[in-house]
XYZ file of C-alpha atoms in Angstrom:
263
model
C 110.825 128.568 142.138
C 112.162 127.331 138.813
C 109.806 127.287 135.814
C 110.784 124.756 133.142
C 109.242 125.241 129.715
C 108.878 122.024 127.706
C 107.906 122.580 124.045
C 106.604 119.020 123.777
C 104.078 119.729 126.538
C 102.464 122.728 124.895
C 98.811 122.417 123.953
C 99.533 121.853 120.279
C 101.818 118.923 121.092
C 99.468 117.127 123.478
C 96.972 114.416 122.578
C 93.796 113.520 124.421
C 92.567 110.002 125.052
C 90.521 109.732 121.796
C 93.507 110.800 119.672
C 95.806 108.500 121.633
C 93.467 105.541 121.064
C 93.132 106.319 117.345
C 96.908 106.322 116.910
C 97.122 102.974 118.676
C 94.451 101.447 116.449
C 92.016 100.777 119.311
C 88.802 102.355 120.514
C 88.720 104.976 123.232
C 86.748 102.614 125.478
C 89.410 99.924 125.082
C 92.142 102.388 126.030
C 90.138 103.531 129.068
C 89.763 99.893 130.129
C 93.525 99.330 129.767
C 94.241 102.392 131.894
C 91.727 101.376 134.567
C 93.333 97.923 134.756
C 96.738 99.524 135.208
C 98.124 98.077 131.990
C 101.860 98.766 132.157
C 102.123 99.035 128.346
C 100.087 102.259 128.334
C 102.368 105.226 129.173
C 101.500 107.605 131.974
C 99.916 110.886 130.772
C 102.246 113.887 130.770
C 99.592 116.425 131.703
C 95.974 116.902 132.734
C 93.943 119.640 131.059
C 90.501 120.308 132.459
C 90.684 117.010 134.336
C 91.426 115.062 131.157
C 94.630 113.090 130.615
C 96.976 114.338 127.903
C 99.971 112.629 126.268
C 102.927 114.171 124.470
C 103.089 113.275 120.762
C 106.568 111.784 121.178
C 105.348 109.505 123.961
C 102.332 108.479 121.854
C 104.587 107.696 118.877
C 106.837 105.478 121.031
C 103.782 103.660 122.393
C 102.373 103.057 118.897
C 105.708 101.681 117.685
C 105.965 99.377 120.712
C 102.428 98.090 120.030
C 103.285 97.390 116.396
C 106.364 95.409 117.388
C 104.576 93.377 120.082
C 103.283 89.852 119.418
C 99.738 91.208 119.338
C 100.745 93.912 116.881
C 102.553 91.436 114.635
C 99.484 89.179 114.562
C 97.206 92.113 113.764
C 99.502 93.366 110.991
C 99.780 89.917 109.413
C 96.076 89.109 109.730
C 94.367 87.879 106.577
C 91.299 89.874 107.579
C 87.764 88.578 107.722
C 85.680 87.524 110.678
C 88.136 84.897 111.926
C 91.199 87.183 112.052
C 93.476 84.298 111.078
C 97.034 84.525 109.790
C 97.422 84.259 105.986
C 98.659 80.682 106.289
C 95.875 79.631 108.646
C 93.288 81.292 106.401
C 94.629 79.349 103.416
C 94.423 76.109 105.409
C 90.852 76.952 106.449
C 89.770 77.712 102.864
C 91.377 74.576 101.481
C 89.766 72.299 104.068
C 86.410 74.079 103.748
C 86.323 73.137 100.063
C 87.483 69.593 100.839
C 84.858 69.088 103.539
C 82.141 70.574 101.362
C 82.988 68.304 98.461
C 83.025 65.245 100.725
C 79.745 66.077 102.442
C 77.805 67.423 99.460
C 79.666 66.805 96.221
C 79.839 63.033 96.533
C 76.388 61.438 96.183
C 77.575 58.160 97.720
C 78.518 60.011 100.937
C 75.653 62.502 100.927
C 72.922 59.879 100.838
C 74.270 58.276 104.027
C 73.477 61.207 106.278
C 71.470 63.873 104.398
C 68.047 64.901 105.764
C 65.262 66.882 104.123
C 66.003 70.045 106.072
C 69.643 69.937 105.089
C 70.534 71.739 101.905
C 73.581 73.002 100.089
C 73.767 76.155 102.238
C 73.634 74.258 105.530
C 76.310 71.838 104.341
C 78.520 74.786 103.389
C 78.070 76.176 106.911
C 79.104 72.849 108.452
C 82.112 72.624 106.123
C 83.206 76.141 107.032
C 82.892 75.403 110.750
C 84.972 72.237 110.447
C 87.598 74.061 108.393
C 87.752 76.891 110.950
C 88.587 74.322 113.624
C 91.500 73.165 111.496
C 92.677 76.727 110.863
C 92.815 77.643 114.562
C 94.486 74.351 115.505
C 97.775 74.857 113.671
C 99.676 74.970 116.957
C 98.547 71.395 117.629
C 99.365 70.290 114.081
C 102.858 71.830 114.060
C 103.875 73.125 117.525
C 105.941 76.304 117.366
C 108.198 75.176 120.221
C 109.426 72.466 117.836
C 109.385 74.406 114.584
C 111.050 77.558 115.969
C 114.406 76.029 117.016
C 114.401 73.935 113.838
C 113.971 77.008 111.628
C 116.593 78.920 113.611
C 119.144 76.116 113.284
C 118.499 75.717 109.560
C 118.890 79.443 108.847
C 122.076 79.737 110.910
C 123.511 76.676 109.161
C 122.836 78.288 105.764
C 124.530 81.508 106.924
C 127.547 79.534 108.163
C 127.860 77.747 104.829
C 127.584 81.061 102.944
C 130.383 82.547 105.041
C 132.572 79.450 104.643
C 132.156 79.421 100.861
C 132.926 83.132 100.667
C 136.056 82.773 102.775
C 137.265 79.904 100.654
C 136.737 81.880 97.481
C 138.257 85.124 98.681
C 141.128 83.534 100.656
C 141.129 86.653 102.777
C 139.753 85.207 105.976
C 136.734 86.506 107.838
C 135.046 89.547 106.232
C 135.295 92.786 108.138
C 132.174 93.613 110.182
C 129.729 95.720 108.215
C 131.275 94.838 104.849
C 130.885 92.151 102.205
C 127.708 90.638 103.598
C 125.894 90.391 100.255
C 127.139 86.839 99.823
C 124.857 85.636 102.640
C 122.005 83.516 101.352
C 119.461 80.854 102.259
C 118.866 77.636 100.369
C 115.537 77.245 98.592
C 114.067 74.803 101.110
C 115.104 76.785 104.169
C 113.656 79.974 102.688
C 110.393 78.135 101.944
C 110.240 76.858 105.521
C 110.829 80.325 106.991
C 108.186 81.788 104.675
C 105.696 79.111 105.804
C 106.510 79.866 109.439
C 105.893 83.591 108.971
C 102.621 83.068 107.104
C 101.224 80.616 109.649
C 102.774 81.815 112.936
C 103.986 85.413 112.407
C 104.401 86.216 116.121
C 106.374 83.038 116.879
C 108.446 83.598 113.727
C 109.202 87.106 114.987
C 110.814 85.652 118.115
C 112.678 83.083 116.026
C 114.124 85.753 113.719
C 115.135 87.786 116.766
C 117.166 84.809 118.001
C 118.692 84.416 114.531
C 119.772 88.074 114.512
C 121.328 87.764 117.967
C 123.159 84.547 117.095
C 124.435 85.905 113.767
C 125.815 89.000 115.468
C 127.389 86.978 118.276
C 129.050 84.428 115.985
C 130.043 86.485 112.954
C 129.487 90.156 113.901
C 126.728 90.385 111.287
C 124.678 93.543 111.914
C 120.988 92.943 112.552
C 119.989 94.965 109.475
C 122.177 92.765 107.275
C 120.538 89.620 108.632
C 117.097 91.123 107.994
C 118.145 92.058 104.449
C 119.354 88.498 103.789
C 116.129 86.887 105.020
C 113.924 89.380 103.199
C 115.807 88.862 99.944
C 115.619 85.062 100.247
C 111.862 85.172 100.818
C 111.419 87.542 97.872
C 112.838 84.809 95.626
C 111.365 81.689 97.218
C 108.491 82.736 99.475
C 104.759 83.114 98.943
C 104.186 86.292 100.964
C 103.077 89.254 98.881
C 105.656 92.001 98.468
C 103.584 94.362 100.611
C 103.138 91.830 103.426
C 106.811 90.874 103.327
C 108.066 94.471 103.460
C 105.622 95.385 106.232
C 106.572 92.358 108.306
C 110.322 92.837 108.073
C 109.986 96.574 108.715
C 108.492 95.675 112.100
C 111.417 93.347 112.816
C 114.136 95.855 111.954
C 115.780 97.493 114.976
C 114.386 101.005 115.593
C 116.552 103.761 114.184
C 117.136 106.628 116.606
C 118.695 109.899 115.598
C 120.028 112.627 117.838
C 118.225 115.882 117.220
């Protein structure tokens, strides 16, 4: 018999189901349900102690990172909070239309007198306005379908990158820059940066896929490393976008390729 000792499977390095769920940002009951359904995203436990499943910390960390980078994780990270769990852009649309509906229904006497009843008051009208605005906020996909906007944003960004490279080559007269060098000249025009910022604020998960395609295309066409593309987009949105600095840095950190080091 051969006895293999694995330091990562010692008691101090193992996590039970409650700790595993806490790291993943879900409840223990939700994790149990995922396991019972055979959800392939949940890793297999590395040990069983006293009949209870145990996971190695390294495995748990990989699972948490994968969850953060998933579409569901991106949406959760970019949520504006509140009961509706909308994206920042959708929440802004909801709030704007809620005020518009409220003003139309209650603030204009000529409109209010056409439909108001005794039991209706300012509070009830606000509730109706909020409900109508919520319907607008959750209907953004029907207002601007992502299958149309995504390829449009991708093409616009890649066109801006191509123009940046062409202008740089003309100015330097040295031909194509060497891979990994001289990429600070890459830039987005004001309008393209505004469009990408809007896309991220309103459809962060779809924008994630779009930016992934941009990174792949930029590397295939010009050997631009993924991190350089991310840096270019992040810098452009810092100048022309409406995302807060914290939201922008958090979002692009989730898009950056994972960095692995050999221990």
